[in-house]
Every structure is written in structure tokens, then in C-alpha cells.
Amino acid sequence: MLMAVCNLTAQTTISGIVCDEKEPLVGANVFILGTIDGCLTDSLGRFSFTTSTTGELTLKVTYIGYEDYTQTADARQFTHLNIRMKELATTINEVVVTASTFSFGKSENFKTMDALDVVMTGNSCGDIVAALQSLPGTQMVGENGKLYVRGGESEECQTFVNGMHVLVPYSTNTENSSVRGQFSPFLFKGINFSLGGYSGEYGQALSSVLPMETTDAATSDKYGVSASLVDWNIGGTKAYQSSSLSFNAALTSMGFYNRLFTERYDFSRPYRKLSGEAQYKKEFKTVGVLKSYVGYDLTSVGQRISGRNLSLKEHNIYANVTYKAAMGRGCTFFTGIANSSVFSDIDNARMAGDHYHNFRNEVHLKAEVRKVCSDVLKMSVGIEDYIRNSSLRYDVYHYQLGYNILASHVDAQWRVVPRLFLNMSARAERQQVGGHHADWLLMPRATLSYIPNKQLQFSLVAGRYSQTAEDDYLAQNPNRLGQSTADHAILSMQYRSRTSLLRIEPYWKKYHHLPLLENASYQPHGFGSSRGVDVFVEDHSLLKNLTTTLSYSFNDSERLYLDYTAMRTPDYASRHNLRLTAKYGFGKFIVGLAESYASGRCFPMGRTPHYNSVDVNLTYLVSPKVIVYSSLSNVLGRTNVFRIEADGSSVMPSRDRFFYIGIFVSLKNNKAYDISNF
């Protein structure tokens, strides 16, 4: 009895409450370090337990997502404690700043856009470029179908595959006809479309960049075919133990479609494109990943225009090899080489009997080292070189041009305090044309982001960006026409919940040293500005299996460049752009609806009416291996006017409506849309 009484008198009660800055924490683990004495907090954050340990001891509290709490004192002092836990600071590797960038693929909460969404977006018919035009910041320019972002022309948006530059990412077509992107959406596991304010890694882009990352090595074989009214495709992948080899071949021809449906233009030879792609990927255990890609497009078309038979043919070849490896101690090494070659030939280009030949080539070399220095700092440093050559022959006029752009960058991302992040980078470029003198151009860039929680993000982006003039302008004045620059300032506000996404981004851009025609030669005296606001809303909560989006862009831009004689709004820029989309799935069907609107565009000879198109598409899953997809653009049949020519005539699409139907068949695996999945 005496021993029992002594034991009871030695028991000490440990009690208190555990909370964070806002509310009690339920299920926190409270215990005495080095013993099994402890308990979990209840629904009100309270805890109470007894311990036989006497004297000085250490109390520890742990909770997922919070820093561990420890306190050492005499056991008798651990009563009626009020313990406040601090939220665990995010490590720098976990931070994803999304300011002015749309990432396609699986996000943390829901899927924004992947290859299947690209195929089923409006009437994109599987074209990445057409699908991107559903996002804010892009502008409808139907006469060529290229990407125009925030008041910038199409050449100001540059494409990168696995970090390597693509010289010409579009297929070719006759004037006033839409082009398609060179790449299949099934090729990529990630697409990051940046509307501006990108880091120092990317250069030679005044407005935006489109970095795309190809898929990793496949683990199983896959083969498939597809056919439609306008194209036919066969593709597949052979998987090995730690590598895979993929191929894809496609033939696009408008001949059969032109015989079925009439059009406004007179084509002597229908649009045809023969393309092939191959890719090899190998993963080295504990060493790195090697990726190689090669693609080839042959495009031809003929059209009768103003009494002449225009004939166009283009060869577009692109290849790259990249290697990425871990070096230890938080370091990663990347190196790559890419080559782009484009051969263009046009007969009867401007008058009967003439011939136009243009050759463009670029070799892109790149090396970069990235290091995670600590939980609050990561850095990267890189160097790259663009080696370019081009030649043009048109009757008596010709030129031969060769130059290179040497660049380096350093980038640092720093967690200033737990929810405040600063990304600072600097890019330096030196353009050398022949033996002409060249100076270094320094471009600082910075992004300040406040991320209070997983739902909210606020960012302020500022920086300077550069791009060399197009070869046709540069060849006329190589010793003076250097690089054009643009200053970006963007305020980004984003809210993301489990079922919705809201983003609002006001922006401002100022252009300097644009090419301007003065006294029959181009001088770097052009300038301009572009400002506006983009709004994007995506929602998954209205109905089950229903996804809706709203994209709105307001843009106010003016320029004095090229052959402009006064400041004016560029003819490719429309002030208002609105796009509404809805996608609903029921049973084996997926129905898509899109409404696109753009205000009129200004030309010297007048202003176009507003653009409007209602598009629908229907997808039917016949079986796990067979999918049928169909779409109809401009259901209401509105005759849209794309531009007004110098003679006052209107440029309209070749057809008011376009109908597409295709069947996708998987021959080996159970996903029909994997037929071209490299």
C-alpha cells in the first residue's frame, strides 16, 4: 500500500491546448520526448495526459504541415499550456509561380488542358495553336491563324521544345489562309504558355514564349491509326527496358474536301502536307535522361490569283538532342543542340513567270546548371548561342545573311519570408552580324510573388526582353539594325479552389528600336506601346461533368514601325476579344460548345466588322479503343471579314463553315487517343 501511494504521488498531469494562428488543431500529437507518454488533441485542440517522469523533461508537439514544437522545463510547469504551432514554410522547390503563364496538364486540383482537351477545344481539330487561342491575351487573326499575344505580332511569340528553340513552328499556306502548328499535341506531356514576364532562360521573344516538354520514355508498346476527311495518320511506340522509340506519319490533303464542299478561292492544286516525326528517349539509372527528336514537313499548294498560278512548296526540318543529369549536391546539368532548316519556293509569287526562293537555318546550342542551394534559395546559370544563316533570291534582288546571337543568363529564386518569393534574373545578349561591331545588351527581370495559401497568389512582374529583326529587314541594314526591346510590367492575381480558377492580369508593354522604313531602308527608330487586362475563369462546379471557361482580353496598342507613317493601332490587334466554352460529358458522349467574339480591326482603307463564330463538337467513345470526333465551325454561317486590302476589297475565309469528322483507333493498348503519344 505504501508503494502504491508513492507511485500515485509521482504522477504529473500534462494539459493544454494546441492551435495555429487562427483555430485549434485537431489530432496533433503531444508527447514527452524519450517516453511513450502522450496523446492526440481532441476536436477543440485540447490535450491532457499523465506522466510518471519527474524533474526536467521535453514536451514535443507534431502536426502535418506545421513546424515541430518543443519545450524543455520542469514537469510541474506543463499544465494549462497554450501552444501555438507555426505553419511549415514551403521549400523553394515546392513553389510554382504561375504569373502570366498557363500550364497544360494535370494541376494540383483539376485538369486545365491536356492533349485530349487540345483535340476537343472548339474547332481546333487537334491544332495546338488553334487551342491556345481560347486563352486570354491571344487575338483572333483569321487570315493566317498564328499566335498574336497582347498586342504583339506573331513573330514575337517563340516556341521551344525541351528547352531548345524552333525557328519556324508553323506549316506554310497561301496568303490569307490559316496555318497549323507543326507539332502534334500528343507529343507533349507539358505545355507552358507564357503571355509575358518570363525568366532569363528564354530570349529572342518580345511578347511571349511557348515552352513544350515531350513525354518520357514509354513503358509499353502502342500503335494506332486515324483518318478524317482531310488527314490520315499512323503512329506508334516500341518500348524497351529503359528506353523507347516512337514514330508518327501523317498526310493532310484538302483535295477530297474541296470536291465535297465549295469555297471562295480558286485552288489549282489543293493544300497538301506530308509530315513525319521520330523520337528516341533513354533513361540512364541514377545518371540522366537523353531525348532526341526529328520532324519533317513537306507542304505544297497552288492557287489562281489575279491571272497568275501561284505555286508554293516548303520543306521544314527540325531536330534536337538534349541530355539532363543530376550532378549531386542539389545540382542538375542540362545541355542540348537543335537545328532548324526551312526551304521555301514560290513560283509566280507576285507576277507570272517570277520565282522566289528563301532558305533559313538556325543552330541552337545551350548549356545550363541548376542548383538547389537551400530550402530558401535555388539558382541557375546558363549560356547559349543562336547561329543563323539565310538567303533570298527573287529575280534581280538577293541577299546572303549570316549572324549569331551569344547569350547568357543567371536566375535566382529566393524565399524572402515563408509566403513571399522573389525571382531575380539577368540575361545578356550580343548580336554579331558579319564583322560589324556589336555591343552587349543587358536585360534585368524580376518577379515578386505573395502566396498566402494554396488558393491565392499575387505577383508583380517586370523586365526587359529583346529580339532581333526579321532577316528581310536585317539584310538591308545589318550594321545598324540591332535588336528590338520591350519592357514588360504585369500585375497577376489568381484564385484557385477545388473546382474553379480565376485570374486577372493587367499588363503594360513599351517597345523600343523597332525597324522603321526611312529613306528606303530600315532604321531602329520604331517604337510603340501595348496595355490592357486579361480575365480568365474556369469552373467545374455548375454541373457534374461540365467544364466552362470564360476568356476576355482588352488591348490598347499603338505603333510606329515598318512602313507606318504615323502612330496607329496595328492591323492585327483588336481591342476586345471574348471566348466562352463549355464541355459536357454524358455516357459515351462529350459535347463541346464555343462562342468567339472579337471587335473590328483598323486598316488604312477602313475598319472590319466584328468577328463572331459559334462552334460545336461531338466526341463519341465507340469502344475503349475507338473514338469518333466531329466538329462544325461557325454554325450560324456568319460571313466574317478578316482584313481590308489596300484596294478596299475584303478578305474573307475560304469557307464560312468547316466540318470535320475523324476516327481514332488504337491497335494495341486501351486508349484510342494514345496513337500518337510519344
mmCIF file of C-alpha atoms in Angstrom, residues 307-485:
data_model
loop_
_atom_site.group_PDB
_atom_site.id
_atom_site.type_symbol
_atom_site.label_atom_id
_atom_site.label_comp_id
_atom_site.label_asym_id
_atom_site.label_seq_id
_atom_site.Cartn_x
_atom_site.Cartn_y
_atom_site.Cartn_z
ATOM 1 C CA GLY A 307 -4.330 35.955 -113.635
ATOM 2 C CA ARG A 308 -1.325 34.025 -112.320
ATOM 3 C CA ASN A 309 -0.971 30.478 -110.989
ATOM 4 C CA LEU A 310 0.791 30.836 -107.636
ATOM 5 C CA SER A 311 2.647 27.649 -106.658
ATOM 6 C CA LEU A 312 4.157 27.204 -103.195
ATOM 7 C CA LYS A 313 6.346 24.439 -101.772
ATOM 8 C CA GLU A 314 8.143 24.331 -98.416
ATOM 9 C CA HIS A 315 10.416 21.864 -96.617
ATOM 10 C CA ASN A 316 10.635 22.318 -92.835
ATOM 11 C CA ILE A 317 13.116 20.157 -90.901
ATOM 12 C CA TYR A 318 13.634 20.351 -87.140
ATOM 13 C CA ALA A 319 15.777 18.143 -84.881
ATOM 14 C CA ASN A 320 17.137 18.348 -81.361
ATOM 15 C CA VAL A 321 19.083 16.274 -78.842
ATOM 16 C CA THR A 322 19.041 17.073 -75.118
ATOM 17 C CA TYR A 323 20.627 15.488 -72.065
ATOM 18 C CA LYS A 324 19.737 16.185 -68.444
ATOM 19 C CA ALA A 325 21.557 14.679 -65.476
ATOM 20 C CA ALA A 326 21.843 15.039 -61.715
ATOM 21 C CA MET A 327 25.337 16.010 -60.576
ATOM 22 C CA GLY A 328 24.833 15.597 -56.837
ATOM 23 C CA ARG A 329 24.621 18.156 -54.037
ATOM 24 C CA GLY A 330 21.412 19.559 -55.494
ATOM 25 C CA CYS A 331 22.920 20.296 -58.920
ATOM 26 C CA THR A 332 21.354 19.440 -62.280
ATOM 27 C CA PHE A 333 23.114 19.786 -65.628
ATOM 28 C CA PHE A 334 21.346 20.334 -68.961
ATOM 29 C CA THR A 335 22.774 20.554 -72.455
ATOM 30 C CA GLY A 336 21.211 20.478 -75.891
ATOM 31 C CA ILE A 337 21.624 21.156 -79.587
ATOM 32 C CA ALA A 338 18.885 21.899 -82.110
ATOM 33 C CA ASN A 339 18.833 22.541 -85.844
ATOM 34 C CA SER A 340 16.043 24.161 -87.876
ATOM 35 C CA SER A 341 16.107 24.312 -91.688
ATOM 36 C CA VAL A 342 13.356 25.802 -93.834
ATOM 37 C CA PHE A 343 13.367 25.843 -97.666
ATOM 38 C CA SER A 344 10.621 27.908 -99.347
ATOM 39 C CA ASP A 345 9.976 28.135 -103.103
ATOM 40 C CA ILE A 346 7.186 30.155 -104.743
ATOM 41 C CA ASP A 347 6.522 30.342 -108.473
ATOM 42 C CA ASN A 348 4.504 33.260 -109.837
ATOM 43 C CA ALA A 349 4.780 34.928 -106.420
ATOM 44 C CA ARG A 350 3.880 38.475 -107.499
ATOM 45 C CA MET A 351 3.634 38.234 -111.285
ATOM 46 C CA ALA A 352 3.561 35.465 -113.859
ATOM 47 C CA GLY A 353 6.983 33.930 -114.505
ATOM 48 C CA ASP A 354 8.831 35.088 -111.368
ATOM 49 C CA HIS A 355 10.424 32.802 -108.777
ATOM 50 C CA TYR A 356 11.029 33.319 -105.063
ATOM 51 C CA HIS A 357 13.485 31.148 -103.097
ATOM 52 C CA ASN A 358 14.230 31.543 -99.388
ATOM 53 C CA PHE A 359 16.446 29.402 -97.166
ATOM 54 C CA ARG A 360 16.668 29.830 -93.401
ATOM 55 C CA ASN A 361 18.776 27.822 -90.969
ATOM 56 C CA GLU A 362 19.447 28.013 -87.239
ATOM 57 C CA VAL A 363 21.700 26.014 -84.927
ATOM 58 C CA HIS A 364 20.848 26.465 -81.249
ATOM 59 C CA LEU A 365 23.434 25.438 -78.627
ATOM 60 C CA LYS A 366 22.608 25.542 -74.935
ATOM 61 C CA ALA A 367 24.075 24.515 -71.570
ATOM 62 C CA GLU A 368 22.691 25.197 -68.100
ATOM 63 C CA VAL A 369 23.390 24.271 -64.482
ATOM 64 C CA ARG A 370 20.712 24.453 -61.808
ATOM 65 C CA LYS A 371 21.325 24.147 -58.066
ATOM 66 C CA VAL A 372 19.055 23.982 -55.055
ATOM 67 C CA CYS A 373 21.226 25.848 -52.592
ATOM 68 C CA SER A 374 18.876 25.508 -49.603
ATOM 69 C CA ASP A 375 15.214 25.415 -48.655
ATOM 70 C CA VAL A 376 15.034 29.142 -49.394
ATOM 71 C CA LEU A 377 17.245 29.576 -52.468
ATOM 72 C CA LYS A 378 17.749 27.947 -55.835
ATOM 73 C CA MET A 379 19.808 29.255 -58.733
ATOM 74 C CA SER A 380 20.557 28.561 -62.362
ATOM 75 C CA VAL A 381 23.170 29.805 -64.783
ATOM 76 C CA GLY A 382 23.338 29.130 -68.490
ATOM 77 C CA ILE A 383 24.917 30.041 -71.801
ATOM 78 C CA GLU A 384 23.586 29.597 -75.335
ATOM 79 C CA ASP A 385 24.301 30.546 -78.920
ATOM 80 C CA TYR A 386 21.979 31.061 -81.895
ATOM 81 C CA ILE A 387 23.875 30.594 -85.191
ATOM 82 C CA ARG A 388 21.700 31.743 -88.093
ATOM 83 C CA ASN A 389 22.066 31.804 -91.859
ATOM 84 C CA SER A 390 19.582 32.816 -94.530
ATOM 85 C CA SER A 391 19.498 33.601 -98.215
ATOM 86 C CA LEU A 392 16.880 35.010 -100.550
ATOM 87 C CA ARG A 393 16.649 35.155 -104.318
ATOM 88 C CA TYR A 394 13.852 36.955 -106.126
ATOM 89 C CA ASP A 395 14.589 37.991 -109.721
ATOM 90 C CA VAL A 396 17.436 40.539 -109.514
ATOM 91 C CA TYR A 397 17.154 41.039 -105.736
ATOM 92 C CA HIS A 398 19.066 38.690 -103.475
ATOM 93 C CA TYR A 399 20.926 38.616 -100.176
ATOM 94 C CA GLN A 400 23.116 36.291 -98.132
ATOM 95 C CA LEU A 401 22.981 36.815 -94.365
ATOM 96 C CA GLY A 402 24.832 35.180 -91.513
ATOM 97 C CA TYR A 403 24.921 36.154 -87.850
ATOM 98 C CA ASN A 404 24.935 34.743 -84.350
ATOM 99 C CA ILE A 405 23.433 35.741 -81.004
ATOM 100 C CA LEU A 406 25.503 34.800 -77.973
ATOM 101 C CA ALA A 407 23.581 34.896 -74.690
ATOM 102 C CA SER A 408 23.992 34.067 -71.021
ATOM 103 C CA HIS A 409 21.664 34.244 -68.053
ATOM 104 C CA VAL A 410 21.627 33.873 -64.291
ATOM 105 C CA ASP A 411 18.467 33.240 -62.312
ATOM 106 C CA ALA A 412 17.870 33.188 -58.552
ATOM 107 C CA GLN A 413 14.629 32.320 -56.769
ATOM 108 C CA TRP A 414 14.609 33.297 -53.109
ATOM 109 C CA ARG A 415 12.057 32.764 -50.371
ATOM 110 C CA VAL A 416 12.277 36.088 -48.555
ATOM 111 C CA VAL A 417 9.809 35.092 -45.822
ATOM 112 C CA PRO A 418 7.565 31.995 -45.648
ATOM 113 C CA ARG A 419 4.943 33.372 -48.094
ATOM 114 C CA LEU A 420 6.931 35.924 -50.070
ATOM 115 C CA PHE A 421 9.111 34.882 -53.006
ATOM 116 C CA LEU A 422 11.455 36.900 -55.193
ATOM 117 C CA ASN A 423 12.762 35.715 -58.546
ATOM 118 C CA MET A 424 15.547 37.837 -59.982
ATOM 119 C CA SER A 425 17.290 37.140 -63.273
ATOM 120 C CA ALA A 426 19.515 38.859 -65.755
ATOM 121 C CA ARG A 427 20.057 37.995 -69.397
ATOM 122 C CA ALA A 428 22.851 39.358 -71.556
ATOM 123 C CA GLU A 429 22.884 39.067 -75.353
ATOM 124 C CA ARG A 430 25.339 40.035 -78.068
ATOM 125 C CA GLN A 431 24.282 40.007 -81.714
ATOM 126 C CA GLN A 432 27.126 39.786 -84.216
ATOM 127 C CA VAL A 433 26.340 40.299 -87.932
ATOM 128 C CA GLY A 434 29.374 39.576 -90.116
ATOM 129 C CA GLY A 435 32.302 41.696 -88.984
ATOM 130 C CA HIS A 436 30.187 44.587 -87.734
ATOM 131 C CA HIS A 437 30.738 45.862 -84.210
ATOM 132 C CA ALA A 438 28.241 44.633 -81.610
ATOM 133 C CA ASP A 439 27.558 45.610 -78.004
ATOM 134 C CA TRP A 440 26.203 43.541 -75.150
ATOM 135 C CA LEU A 441 22.585 44.105 -74.199
ATOM 136 C CA LEU A 442 21.739 43.584 -70.511
ATOM 137 C CA MET A 443 18.148 42.746 -69.580
ATOM 138 C CA PRO A 444 17.171 42.574 -65.879
ATOM 139 C CA ARG A 445 13.958 40.768 -64.907
ATOM 140 C CA ALA A 446 12.181 40.257 -61.576
ATOM 141 C CA THR A 447 9.043 38.632 -60.178
ATOM 142 C CA LEU A 448 7.765 39.287 -56.655
ATOM 143 C CA SER A 449 5.105 36.787 -55.553
ATOM 144 C CA TYR A 450 2.997 36.606 -52.423
ATOM 145 C CA ILE A 451 1.372 33.180 -51.886
ATOM 146 C CA PRO A 452 -0.658 33.302 -48.658
ATOM 147 C CA ASN A 453 -2.110 29.824 -49.217
ATOM 148 C CA LYS A 454 -2.723 27.226 -51.901
ATOM 149 C CA GLN A 455 -5.724 29.128 -53.228
ATOM 150 C CA LEU A 456 -4.338 32.651 -53.651
ATOM 151 C CA GLN A 457 -1.378 34.098 -55.476
ATOM 152 C CA PHE A 458 -0.371 37.691 -56.179
ATOM 153 C CA SER A 459 2.582 38.574 -58.399
ATOM 154 C CA LEU A 460 4.258 41.666 -59.747
ATOM 155 C CA VAL A 461 6.432 41.077 -62.825
ATOM 156 C CA ALA A 462 8.802 43.490 -64.567
ATOM 157 C CA GLY A 463 11.588 43.026 -67.059
ATOM 158 C CA ARG A 464 13.196 43.824 -70.390
ATOM 159 C CA TYR A 465 13.113 41.492 -73.398
ATOM 160 C CA SER A 466 14.774 41.563 -76.809
ATOM 161 C CA GLN A 467 14.513 40.081 -80.288
ATOM 162 C CA THR A 468 16.499 40.545 -83.455
ATOM 163 C CA ALA A 469 14.763 41.973 -86.509
ATOM 164 C CA GLU A 470 13.477 39.602 -89.177
ATOM 165 C CA ASP A 471 16.059 38.590 -91.757
ATOM 166 C CA ASP A 472 14.432 40.541 -94.610
ATOM 167 C CA TYR A 473 14.813 43.784 -92.634
ATOM 168 C CA LEU A 474 18.184 42.957 -91.109
ATOM 169 C CA ALA A 475 19.756 42.182 -94.512
ATOM 170 C CA GLN A 476 19.013 45.709 -95.731
ATOM 171 C CA ASN A 477 20.833 47.428 -92.864
ATOM 172 C CA PRO A 478 22.979 44.861 -90.979
ATOM 173 C CA ASN A 479 25.369 47.377 -89.406
ATOM 174 C CA ARG A 480 22.659 49.482 -87.690
ATOM 175 C CA LEU A 481 19.538 47.393 -87.283
ATOM 176 C CA GLY A 482 20.220 45.671 -83.967
ATOM 177 C CA GLN A 483 17.818 44.116 -81.520
ATOM 178 C CA SER A 484 14.394 45.487 -80.657
ATOM 179 C CA THR A 485 13.458 45.611 -76.970
#
